[in-house]
CSV table of C-alpha atoms and ligand atoms in Angstrom, one decimal:
chain,number,residue,atom,x,y,z
A,7,MET,CA,45.7,-40.0,4.7
A,8,ILE,CA,42.4,-40.0,3.0
A,9,ASP,CA,40.3,-37.0,4.1
A,10,TYR,CA,36.8,-36.4,2.9
A,11,ARG,CA,36.0,-33.4,5.1
A,12,VAL,CA,34.0,-30.6,3.6
A,13,SER,CA,34.3,-26.9,4.4
A,14,PRO,CA,31.5,-25.2,6.4
A,15,GLU,CA,30.8,-23.2,3.2
A,16,THR,CA,30.2,-26.4,1.2
A,17,GLN,CA,28.1,-27.8,4.1
A,18,ALA,CA,25.9,-24.8,3.8
A,19,ARG,CA,25.8,-25.2,0.0
A,20,LEU,CA,24.7,-28.8,0.4
A,21,ALA,CA,21.9,-27.8,2.7
A,22,GLU,CA,20.9,-25.1,0.1
A,23,ALA,CA,21.0,-27.7,-2.7
A,24,ALA,CA,18.7,-29.9,-0.7
A,25,GLU,CA,16.2,-27.1,-0.2
A,26,ILE,CA,16.3,-26.1,-3.9
A,27,GLY,CA,16.0,-29.8,-4.8
A,28,ARG,CA,13.0,-30.3,-2.7
A,29,LYS,CA,11.2,-27.1,-3.9
A,30,GLU,CA,12.3,-26.9,-7.5
A,31,LEU,CA,14.2,-29.8,-9.0
A,32,ARG,CA,12.1,-32.7,-7.9
A,33,PRO,CA,8.8,-31.1,-9.0
A,34,ALA,CA,10.3,-29.9,-12.3
A,35,GLY,CA,11.6,-33.4,-13.0
A,36,LEU,CA,8.3,-35.1,-12.2
A,37,GLU,CA,6.4,-32.6,-14.4
A,38,ALA,CA,8.7,-33.1,-17.4
A,39,ASP,CA,8.5,-36.9,-16.9
A,40,GLY,CA,4.7,-36.8,-16.9
A,41,ARG,CA,4.7,-34.6,-19.9
A,42,GLY,CA,7.3,-36.8,-21.7
A,43,ALA,CA,9.1,-33.7,-23.0
A,44,PRO,CA,12.1,-31.5,-22.0
A,45,ILE,CA,11.6,-28.3,-20.0
A,46,PRO,CA,11.1,-25.7,-22.7
A,47,PRO,CA,14.0,-23.2,-23.0
A,48,ASP,CA,11.7,-20.2,-22.2
A,49,ASP,CA,10.3,-21.8,-19.1
A,50,ALA,CA,10.4,-19.5,-16.0
A,51,PHE,CA,12.3,-22.3,-14.2
A,52,PHE,CA,15.5,-21.2,-16.1
A,53,GLU,CA,15.0,-17.6,-15.2
A,54,ARG,CA,14.9,-18.6,-11.5
A,55,CYS,CA,18.1,-20.6,-12.0
A,56,LEU,CA,19.8,-17.5,-13.3
A,57,ALA,CA,18.4,-15.4,-10.4
A,58,ARG,CA,20.0,-17.9,-7.9
A,59,GLY,CA,23.4,-17.4,-9.6
A,60,GLU,CA,23.3,-20.6,-11.7
A,61,GLY,CA,24.0,-20.9,-15.4
A,62,GLY,CA,27.4,-19.1,-15.5
A,63,THR,CA,30.9,-20.2,-16.3
A,64,VAL,CA,33.9,-20.9,-14.0
A,65,TRP,CA,36.0,-18.9,-16.5
A,66,ALA,CA,37.2,-15.9,-14.5
A,67,GLY,CA,37.0,-13.4,-17.4
A,68,PRO,CA,39.7,-11.8,-19.6
A,69,ASP,CA,41.3,-10.1,-16.6
A,70,GLY,CA,41.0,-13.2,-14.4
A,71,LYS,CA,39.0,-11.1,-11.8
A,72,ARG,CA,35.4,-12.1,-12.3
A,73,ALA,CA,34.2,-13.8,-9.2
A,74,THR,CA,32.9,-17.2,-10.0
A,75,GLY,CA,32.2,-18.5,-6.5
A,76,PRO,CA,34.4,-20.3,-4.1
A,77,ARG,CA,36.9,-22.9,-5.4
A,78,ARG,CA,35.8,-26.3,-4.3
A,79,SER,CA,37.7,-29.5,-4.1
A,80,VAL,CA,36.7,-32.4,-6.4
A,81,VAL,CA,35.4,-34.3,-3.4
A,82,GLU,CA,33.2,-31.3,-2.5
A,83,ARG,CA,32.0,-31.0,-6.1
A,84,LEU,CA,31.1,-34.7,-6.2
A,85,LEU,CA,29.1,-34.4,-3.0
A,86,LEU,CA,27.2,-31.5,-4.4
A,87,SER,CA,26.6,-33.4,-7.6
A,88,GLU,CA,25.3,-36.4,-5.6
A,89,GLU,CA,22.9,-34.1,-3.7
A,90,LEU,CA,21.5,-32.4,-6.8
A,91,ALA,CA,21.0,-35.8,-8.6
A,92,TYR,CA,19.2,-37.1,-5.5
A,93,TRP,CA,16.5,-34.6,-6.3
A,94,ASP,CA,16.5,-34.9,-10.1
A,95,ARG,CA,19.4,-35.7,-12.4
A,96,GLY,CA,17.6,-34.8,-15.6
A,97,VAL,CA,16.8,-31.3,-14.3
A,98,ILE,CA,20.4,-30.5,-13.3
A,99,ILE,CA,21.6,-31.5,-16.8
A,100,ALA,CA,18.8,-29.3,-18.3
A,101,MET,CA,20.1,-26.2,-16.4
A,102,PRO,CA,21.7,-23.4,-18.4
A,103,GLY,CA,25.4,-23.1,-18.6
A,104,PRO,CA,28.3,-24.1,-20.9
A,105,GLY,CA,28.0,-27.7,-19.7
A,106,LEU,CA,30.1,-30.6,-20.9
A,107,PRO,CA,32.5,-28.6,-23.3
A,108,GLU,CA,33.4,-26.0,-20.7
A,109,ASN,CA,36.5,-27.9,-19.6
A,110,ASN,CA,37.7,-28.4,-23.2
A,111,VAL,CA,37.5,-24.7,-23.8
A,112,LEU,CA,39.2,-23.9,-20.5
A,113,SER,CA,42.0,-26.4,-21.1
A,114,MET,CA,42.4,-26.1,-24.9
A,115,GLY,CA,40.8,-22.9,-26.1
A,116,THR,CA,42.7,-19.8,-27.1
A,117,ASP,CA,42.2,-16.6,-25.0
A,118,GLU,CA,40.1,-15.2,-27.8
A,119,GLN,CA,37.9,-18.4,-27.8
A,120,LYS,CA,37.4,-18.2,-24.0
A,121,GLU,CA,36.2,-14.7,-24.4
A,122,ARG,CA,34.0,-15.3,-27.4
A,123,PHE,CA,32.4,-18.6,-26.3
A,124,LEU,CA,32.5,-18.5,-22.4
A,125,GLY,CA,32.4,-14.7,-22.0
A,126,PRO,CA,28.6,-14.4,-22.7
A,127,PHE,CA,27.9,-16.9,-19.9
A,128,LEU,CA,29.4,-14.4,-17.4
A,129,ALA,CA,26.5,-11.9,-18.2
A,130,ARG,CA,23.7,-14.2,-17.0
A,131,ASP,CA,21.4,-11.9,-18.9
A,132,ARG,CA,19.4,-14.8,-20.3
A,133,PRO,CA,19.6,-18.6,-20.1
A,134,ARG,CA,22.3,-19.9,-22.4
A,135,TRP,CA,23.5,-23.4,-23.2
A,136,ALA,CA,26.3,-25.1,-25.0
A,137,CYS,CA,27.0,-28.7,-25.8
A,138,PHE,CA,29.5,-31.3,-27.0
A,139,GLY,CA,28.7,-33.3,-30.1
A,140,MET,CA,30.7,-36.4,-30.4
A,141,THR,CA,28.3,-39.3,-30.8
A,142,GLU,CA,27.1,-40.3,-34.3
A,143,PRO,CA,24.6,-43.0,-35.4
A,144,GLY,CA,27.6,-45.3,-36.2
A,145,ALA,CA,30.0,-44.1,-33.5
A,146,GLY,CA,29.3,-44.2,-29.8
A,147,SER,CA,31.7,-46.2,-27.6
A,148,ASP,CA,34.2,-46.3,-30.4
A,149,ALA,CA,34.6,-42.5,-30.6
A,150,ALA,CA,37.6,-42.9,-32.9
A,151,ALA,CA,35.1,-44.1,-35.6
A,152,ILE,CA,33.3,-40.8,-36.2
A,153,ARG,CA,32.5,-40.0,-39.8
A,154,THR,CA,31.7,-36.2,-39.6
A,155,THR,CA,34.3,-34.6,-41.8
A,156,ALA,CA,36.1,-31.3,-41.7
A,157,ARG,CA,37.6,-29.9,-44.9
A,158,LYS,CA,39.8,-26.9,-45.1
A,159,ASP,CA,38.3,-24.3,-47.5
A,160,GLY,CA,40.2,-21.0,-47.9
A,161,ASP,CA,40.3,-19.4,-44.4
A,162,GLY,CA,37.6,-21.6,-43.0
A,163,TRP,CA,36.4,-25.2,-42.6
A,164,ILE,CA,33.5,-27.1,-44.2
A,165,LEU,CA,31.8,-29.6,-41.9
A,166,ASN,CA,29.6,-32.5,-43.1
A,167,GLY,CA,28.0,-35.2,-41.0
A,168,ALA,CA,25.3,-36.2,-38.5
A,169,LYS,CA,25.3,-36.3,-34.7
A,170,CYS,CA,22.9,-37.9,-32.3
A,171,PHE,CA,21.9,-37.9,-28.6
A,172,ILE,CA,23.6,-34.5,-28.0
A,173,GLY,CA,22.4,-32.9,-24.8
A,174,GLY,CA,20.7,-29.5,-25.4
A,175,ALA,CA,21.8,-29.2,-29.0
A,176,SER,CA,18.7,-27.4,-30.4
A,177,ARG,CA,18.9,-24.7,-27.6
A,178,SER,CA,22.7,-24.2,-27.5
A,179,ASP,CA,24.4,-21.0,-28.5
A,180,TRP,CA,27.2,-23.1,-29.8
A,181,ILE,CA,28.0,-26.8,-30.2
A,182,LEU,CA,31.6,-28.1,-29.9
A,183,VAL,CA,31.5,-30.6,-32.8
A,184,GLN,CA,34.1,-33.3,-33.1
A,185,ALA,CA,35.0,-34.0,-36.7
A,186,THR,CA,37.7,-35.8,-38.6
A,187,LEU,CA,40.0,-34.6,-41.4
A,188,ASP,CA,40.3,-38.1,-42.7
A,189,PRO,CA,38.1,-41.0,-41.4
A,190,THR,CA,40.8,-43.5,-42.4
A,191,LYS,CA,43.4,-41.9,-40.2
A,192,GLY,CA,41.9,-42.5,-36.7
A,193,ARG,CA,42.3,-40.4,-33.6
A,194,GLY,CA,45.1,-38.2,-34.7
A,195,ALA,CA,43.0,-36.7,-37.5
A,196,GLN,CA,40.2,-35.5,-35.2
A,197,ARG,CA,39.5,-31.8,-34.5
A,198,ALA,CA,36.9,-29.9,-32.5
A,199,PHE,CA,35.0,-26.9,-33.9
A,200,PHE,CA,32.7,-24.3,-32.4
A,201,VAL,CA,29.5,-24.3,-34.5
A,202,GLU,CA,27.3,-21.4,-33.6
A,203,ALA,CA,23.5,-21.5,-33.6
A,204,GLY,CA,22.2,-20.3,-36.9
A,205,THR,CA,25.2,-21.2,-39.0
A,206,PRO,CA,24.0,-22.1,-42.5
A,207,GLY,CA,24.1,-25.9,-42.9
A,208,LEU,CA,23.5,-26.7,-39.2
A,209,GLY,CA,20.0,-28.1,-38.9
A,210,GLY,CA,17.7,-31.0,-38.9
A,211,PHE,CA,17.3,-30.8,-35.1
A,212,LYS,CA,15.2,-33.7,-33.8
A,213,ILE,CA,14.7,-34.2,-30.1
A,214,GLU,CA,15.1,-38.0,-29.4
A,215,LYS,CA,12.6,-40.0,-27.5
A,216,LYS,CA,14.2,-41.5,-24.4
A,217,MET,CA,13.1,-43.8,-21.6
A,218,GLY,CA,14.2,-41.5,-18.7
A,219,LEU,CA,15.8,-38.2,-17.9
A,220,LYS,CA,13.1,-36.5,-19.9
A,221,ALA,CA,13.7,-33.0,-18.4
A,222,TYR,CA,16.6,-32.3,-20.8
A,223,GLU,CA,16.7,-32.7,-24.5
A,224,SER,CA,18.9,-35.2,-26.3
A,225,THR,CA,19.0,-34.2,-29.9
A,226,SER,CA,20.2,-35.3,-33.3
A,227,PHE,CA,21.3,-32.8,-36.0
A,228,THR,CA,23.0,-32.6,-39.3
A,229,LEU,CA,25.9,-30.6,-40.7
A,230,ASP,CA,25.4,-30.0,-44.4
A,231,ASP,CA,28.3,-28.1,-46.0
A,232,CYS,CA,28.4,-26.1,-42.8
A,233,ARG,CA,31.1,-23.4,-43.0
A,234,VAL,CA,32.9,-22.2,-39.9
A,235,PRO,CA,35.7,-19.6,-39.8
A,236,ALA,CA,39.3,-20.7,-39.0
A,237,GLU,CA,39.1,-19.1,-35.5
A,238,ASN,CA,36.4,-21.7,-34.6
A,239,LEU,CA,38.9,-24.6,-34.6
A,240,LEU,CA,39.3,-25.3,-30.8
A,241,GLY,CA,42.8,-24.2,-29.7
A,242,GLY,CA,43.8,-23.1,-33.2
A,243,GLU,CA,46.0,-25.1,-35.7
A,244,ALA,CA,49.1,-25.2,-33.5
A,245,ARG,CA,47.4,-27.3,-30.8
A,246,TYR,CA,46.6,-30.1,-33.2
A,247,GLU,CA,49.8,-32.1,-33.4
A,248,SER,CA,49.9,-35.9,-33.2
A,249,SER,CA,46.8,-37.2,-31.5
A,250,ALA,CA,45.9,-34.1,-29.4
A,251,GLY,CA,42.6,-33.6,-31.2
A,252,PHE,CA,41.2,-36.9,-30.0
A,253,LYS,CA,42.7,-36.5,-26.6
A,254,THR,CA,40.7,-33.3,-26.1
A,255,ALA,CA,37.5,-35.3,-26.3
A,256,MET,CA,38.7,-38.1,-24.2
A,257,ARG,CA,39.8,-35.6,-21.5
A,258,THR,CA,36.2,-34.5,-21.2
A,259,PHE,CA,35.0,-38.0,-20.7
A,260,ASN,CA,37.7,-38.9,-18.2
A,261,ALA,CA,37.0,-35.8,-16.0
A,262,GLY,CA,33.4,-36.7,-15.9
A,263,ARG,CA,33.4,-40.3,-14.8
A,264,PRO,CA,33.4,-39.7,-11.0
A,265,GLN,CA,30.8,-37.0,-11.6
A,266,ILE,CA,28.4,-39.5,-13.3
A,267,ALA,CA,29.2,-42.0,-10.5
A,268,ALA,CA,28.2,-39.3,-7.9
A,269,ASN,CA,24.9,-38.7,-9.8
A,270,ALA,CA,24.2,-42.5,-9.8
A,271,VAL,CA,24.9,-42.6,-6.0
A,272,GLY,CA,22.4,-39.7,-5.5
A,273,MET,CA,19.7,-41.4,-7.5
A,274,ALA,CA,20.2,-44.7,-5.7
A,275,ARG,CA,20.0,-42.8,-2.3
A,276,ALA,CA,16.7,-41.3,-3.5
A,277,ALA,CA,15.4,-44.9,-4.3
A,278,LEU,CA,16.5,-46.0,-0.8
A,279,ASP,CA,14.7,-43.1,1.0
A,280,GLU,CA,11.6,-43.7,-1.1
A,281,SER,CA,11.7,-47.4,-0.3
A,282,ILE,CA,11.9,-46.7,3.4
A,283,ARG,CA,9.1,-44.1,3.2
A,284,PHE,CA,6.9,-46.5,1.3
A,285,ALA,CA,7.6,-49.3,3.8
A,286,ARG,CA,6.9,-47.1,6.8
A,287,GLU,CA,3.7,-45.6,5.4
A,288,ASN,CA,2.4,-49.1,4.5
A,289,ASP,CA,3.4,-50.7,7.8
A,290,LEU,CA,5.9,-53.0,6.1
A,291,LEU,CA,9.1,-52.4,8.2
A,292,GLY,CA,8.3,-55.5,10.3
A,293,ARG,CA,8.8,-57.9,7.4
A,294,ASP,CA,12.2,-59.6,6.9
A,295,ARG,CA,11.8,-59.4,3.1
A,296,VAL,CA,11.4,-55.7,3.2
A,297,ARG,CA,14.2,-55.0,5.6
A,298,ASP,CA,16.4,-57.3,3.5
A,299,ARG,CA,15.9,-55.1,0.5
A,300,ILE,CA,16.5,-51.9,2.5
A,301,GLU,CA,19.8,-53.3,3.8
A,302,ALA,CA,20.9,-54.4,0.4
A,303,ILE,CA,20.3,-51.0,-1.2
A,304,SER,CA,22.0,-49.2,1.7
A,305,ARG,CA,25.1,-51.3,1.6
A,306,LYS,CA,25.5,-50.9,-2.2
A,307,VAL,CA,25.0,-47.1,-2.0
A,308,ARG,CA,27.7,-46.8,0.7
A,309,LYS,CA,30.2,-49.0,-1.2
A,310,ALA,CA,29.8,-47.1,-4.5
A,311,ARG,CA,30.0,-43.7,-2.7
A,312,LEU,CA,33.3,-44.6,-1.1
A,313,VAL,CA,34.9,-45.6,-4.5
A,314,CYS,CA,33.5,-42.4,-6.0
A,315,LEU,CA,35.0,-40.2,-3.2
A,316,LYS,CA,38.3,-42.1,-3.5
A,317,ALA,CA,38.4,-41.1,-7.2
A,318,GLY,CA,37.7,-37.5,-6.3
A,319,TRP,CA,40.2,-37.5,-3.5
A,320,LEU,CA,43.0,-38.8,-5.8
A,321,ALA,CA,42.1,-36.0,-8.3
A,322,ASP,CA,42.4,-33.5,-5.5
A,323,GLU,CA,45.8,-34.9,-4.6
A,324,GLU,CA,46.7,-34.7,-8.3
A,325,ARG,CA,47.5,-38.4,-8.3
A,326,PRO,CA,46.5,-40.8,-11.2
A,327,ASN,CA,42.9,-41.9,-10.9
A,328,ILE,CA,42.2,-43.7,-14.1
A,329,ILE,CA,41.3,-47.0,-12.5
A,330,GLU,CA,39.3,-45.4,-9.6
A,331,ALA,CA,37.5,-43.0,-12.0
A,332,SER,CA,36.4,-45.9,-14.3
A,333,MET,CA,35.7,-48.2,-11.3
A,334,SER,CA,33.5,-45.6,-9.7
A,335,LYS,CA,31.5,-45.1,-12.8
A,336,ALA,CA,31.1,-48.8,-13.6
A,337,LEU,CA,30.3,-49.7,-10.0
A,338,ALA,CA,27.9,-46.8,-9.2
A,339,ALA,CA,25.9,-47.0,-12.4
A,340,GLN,CA,25.3,-50.8,-11.9
A,341,MET,CA,24.6,-50.3,-8.2
A,342,ALA,CA,22.0,-47.6,-9.0
A,343,GLN,CA,20.2,-50.0,-11.4
A,344,GLU,CA,20.2,-52.7,-8.7
A,345,ALA,CA,19.0,-50.2,-6.1
A,346,THR,CA,16.1,-49.0,-8.1
A,347,THR,CA,15.3,-52.7,-9.1
A,348,LEU,CA,15.2,-53.6,-5.4
A,349,GLY,CA,13.1,-50.5,-4.7
A,350,LEU,CA,10.6,-51.6,-7.3
A,351,GLU,CA,10.5,-55.1,-5.9
A,352,LEU,CA,9.7,-53.5,-2.5
A,353,VAL,CA,6.9,-51.3,-3.6
A,354,GLY,CA,5.5,-54.1,-5.7
A,355,LEU,CA,2.5,-53.4,-7.9
A,356,VAL,CA,2.5,-49.7,-7.0
A,357,GLY,CA,5.8,-49.4,-9.0
A,358,ALA,CA,4.3,-51.1,-12.0
A,359,ARG,CA,1.6,-48.4,-12.2
A,360,GLY,CA,4.1,-46.0,-13.8
A,361,ASP,CA,3.5,-43.0,-11.6
A,362,HIS,CA,5.8,-43.7,-8.7
A,363,LEU,CA,9.1,-42.0,-8.1
A,364,ILE,CA,10.9,-45.3,-7.9
A,365,GLU,CA,9.6,-46.3,-11.3
A,366,LYS,CA,10.9,-43.0,-12.7
A,367,LEU,CA,14.3,-43.5,-11.0
A,368,TYR,CA,14.4,-47.0,-12.5
A,369,ARG,CA,14.0,-45.5,-16.0
A,370,ASP,CA,16.4,-42.6,-15.3
A,371,VAL,CA,19.4,-44.5,-14.0
A,372,LYS,CA,20.0,-46.7,-17.1
A,373,ALA,CA,21.6,-43.7,-18.8
A,374,MET,CA,24.2,-43.5,-16.0
A,375,ASP,CA,25.6,-46.8,-17.4
A,376,ILE,CA,25.7,-45.4,-21.0
A,377,VAL,CA,26.9,-41.8,-20.9
A,378,GLU,CA,30.6,-41.0,-20.9
A,379,GLY,CA,31.6,-44.6,-21.6
A,380,THR,CA,29.4,-47.7,-20.9
A,381,GLY,CA,30.0,-50.2,-18.1
A,382,GLN,CA,31.7,-52.6,-20.5
A,383,VAL,CA,34.0,-49.8,-21.8
A,384,GLN,CA,34.9,-48.8,-18.2
A,385,ARG,CA,35.8,-52.4,-17.4
A,386,MET,CA,38.0,-52.6,-20.6
A,387,ILE,CA,39.8,-49.4,-19.5
A,388,ILE,CA,40.4,-50.8,-16.0
A,389,ALA,CA,41.6,-54.1,-17.3
A,390,ARG,CA,44.0,-52.5,-19.9
A,391,THR,CA,45.4,-50.1,-17.3
A,392,LEU,CA,45.8,-52.9,-14.7
A,393,VAL,CA,48.0,-54.9,-17.2
A,394,GLY,CA,49.9,-51.9,-18.4
A,395,LEU,CA,48.3,-51.6,-21.9
A,396,PRO,CA,47.4,-48.2,-23.4
A,397,ARG,CA,43.7,-47.3,-23.0
B,428,FAD,C1,20.9,-39.8,-22.1
B,428,FAD,C2,22.1,-39.7,-23.0
B,428,FAD,C3,22.8,-38.5,-23.2
B,428,FAD,C4,23.9,-38.4,-24.0
B,428,FAD,N1,24.5,-37.2,-24.2
B,428,FAD,C5,25.5,-37.1,-25.1
B,428,FAD,C6,26.1,-35.9,-25.4
B,428,FAD,O1,25.8,-34.8,-24.9
B,428,FAD,N2,27.1,-35.8,-26.4
B,428,FAD,C7,27.6,-36.9,-27.0
B,428,FAD,O2,28.5,-36.8,-27.8
B,428,FAD,N3,27.0,-38.2,-26.8
B,428,FAD,C8,26.0,-38.3,-25.9
B,428,FAD,N4,25.4,-39.5,-25.6
B,428,FAD,C9,25.8,-40.7,-26.4
B,428,FAD,C10,26.7,-41.6,-25.5
B,428,FAD,O3,27.9,-41.1,-25.4
B,428,FAD,C11,26.7,-43.0,-26.3
B,428,FAD,O4,25.4,-43.5,-26.2
B,428,FAD,C12,27.7,-43.9,-25.7
B,428,FAD,O5,29.0,-43.5,-26.1
B,428,FAD,C13,27.4,-45.4,-26.2
B,428,FAD,O6,27.4,-45.4,-27.6
B,428,FAD,P1,26.2,-46.2,-28.3
B,428,FAD,O7,24.9,-45.8,-27.7
B,428,FAD,O8,26.4,-45.9,-29.8
B,428,FAD,O9,26.5,-47.7,-28.0
B,428,FAD,P2,27.5,-48.7,-28.7
B,428,FAD,O10,28.8,-48.1,-28.7
B,428,FAD,O11,26.9,-49.1,-30.1
B,428,FAD,O12,27.5,-49.9,-27.7
B,428,FAD,C14,26.4,-50.8,-27.7
B,428,FAD,C15,26.7,-51.9,-26.6
B,428,FAD,O13,27.9,-52.6,-27.0
B,428,FAD,C16,28.8,-52.5,-25.9
B,428,FAD,N5,30.2,-52.3,-26.5
B,428,FAD,C17,30.6,-51.4,-27.4
B,428,FAD,N6,31.9,-51.6,-27.6
B,428,FAD,C18,32.3,-52.7,-26.9
B,428,FAD,C19,33.5,-53.4,-26.8
B,428,FAD,N7,34.6,-53.0,-27.5
B,428,FAD,N8,33.6,-54.4,-25.9
B,428,FAD,C20,32.5,-54.8,-25.3
B,428,FAD,N9,31.3,-54.2,-25.3
B,428,FAD,C21,31.2,-53.1,-26.2
B,428,FAD,C22,28.5,-51.2,-25.1
B,428,FAD,O14,28.9,-51.3,-23.8
B,428,FAD,C23,26.9,-51.2,-25.3
B,428,FAD,O15,26.4,-52.1,-24.3
B,428,FAD,C24,24.3,-39.6,-24.7
B,428,FAD,C25,23.6,-40.8,-24.5
B,428,FAD,C26,22.5,-40.9,-23.7
B,428,FAD,C27,21.8,-42.2,-23.5
């Protein structure tokens, strides 16, 4: 039987997240949006994140004994993600930590790599970031089409290519770069490499201009005869048999879909609350037109939330969730766009002024449809899975 109960500890954490969100995340997000630039890496905001115990890794250390907080179910993690995104999705992505590639390192990395690349995050001595570099100017949805090459050179590898829209790249201690040994050989020829900050040949960082989520940087960079040692190949040579290299990357995306869906639900909830607040303050709740929009947003939020929790619950049960994970992402991202559009309609001209939270949410949510597989790509995955074709 489906059970979405959360522990008292997680209830308390949700209340704490709401408090931090109200005091810290929302103001930081609005400020970055107004400035049109990411929160700088040396901002005191990140020191406060570390002081609250954020910015670490879930890796338990070489002896497996480092306390990393309570283990939470996927459903509980989704609820927390939703709550944090309610306050500001851009700011939570800006927070320090090993981010997107942490799961790859945990599942594929050697013990030595976990210690070298995740170990420093245990110290929480300064804000640290890491990121995952897959997307290229000519390869987004079709991740098998990447052109960044890796060539064996003595006891190391030489990387050449260009990446774009990589979250936090210019401030990361290391970037997990997806490259190919032979662009004509498709997925099986792909490998992932740790490229550490300051490695000669890694450069050309350029923070992209984006329409929303301005609190964190999305950055392009180049790899120009960039040499990394053999030990920087994720998982070591032995792990890369058949198409395992590509599957590493895809695993990251698959694990993240309900998470993105939960973020979208949180952002849509924020649009709903803001719409109600605006309507109440402006004495509009008596109008059918206004109540109609509030009902529509509320219904859509609840529907998307249920699909998202189902995807999480299946993961907790260790049951296949490919369809639900993709459905939750496709549905919630689209729903959040509709919710913010309805919210904008409700606030009318005030929204068009460009300084209203709903207008910011309207710009922020579009990325939820793009990252980790666009809506079209999710629908293709669902359709192929439904008729029994490989993804
Ligand atoms: C805010 C943000 C943060 C990001 N962070 C990262 C990051 O940290 N690391 C990283 O590696 N990447 C990151 N990305 C890149 C993201 O993964 C890509 O933008 C995404 O994969 C889509 O690729 P694309 O933009 O090149 O679009 P394209 O793949 O060129 O797609 C363009 C359009 O065509 C549609 N389309 C594509 N193929 C098909 C098809 N076969 N059938 C039907 N329609 C199709 C798409 O749905 C889309 O609407 C980020 C992007 C954004 C916007």
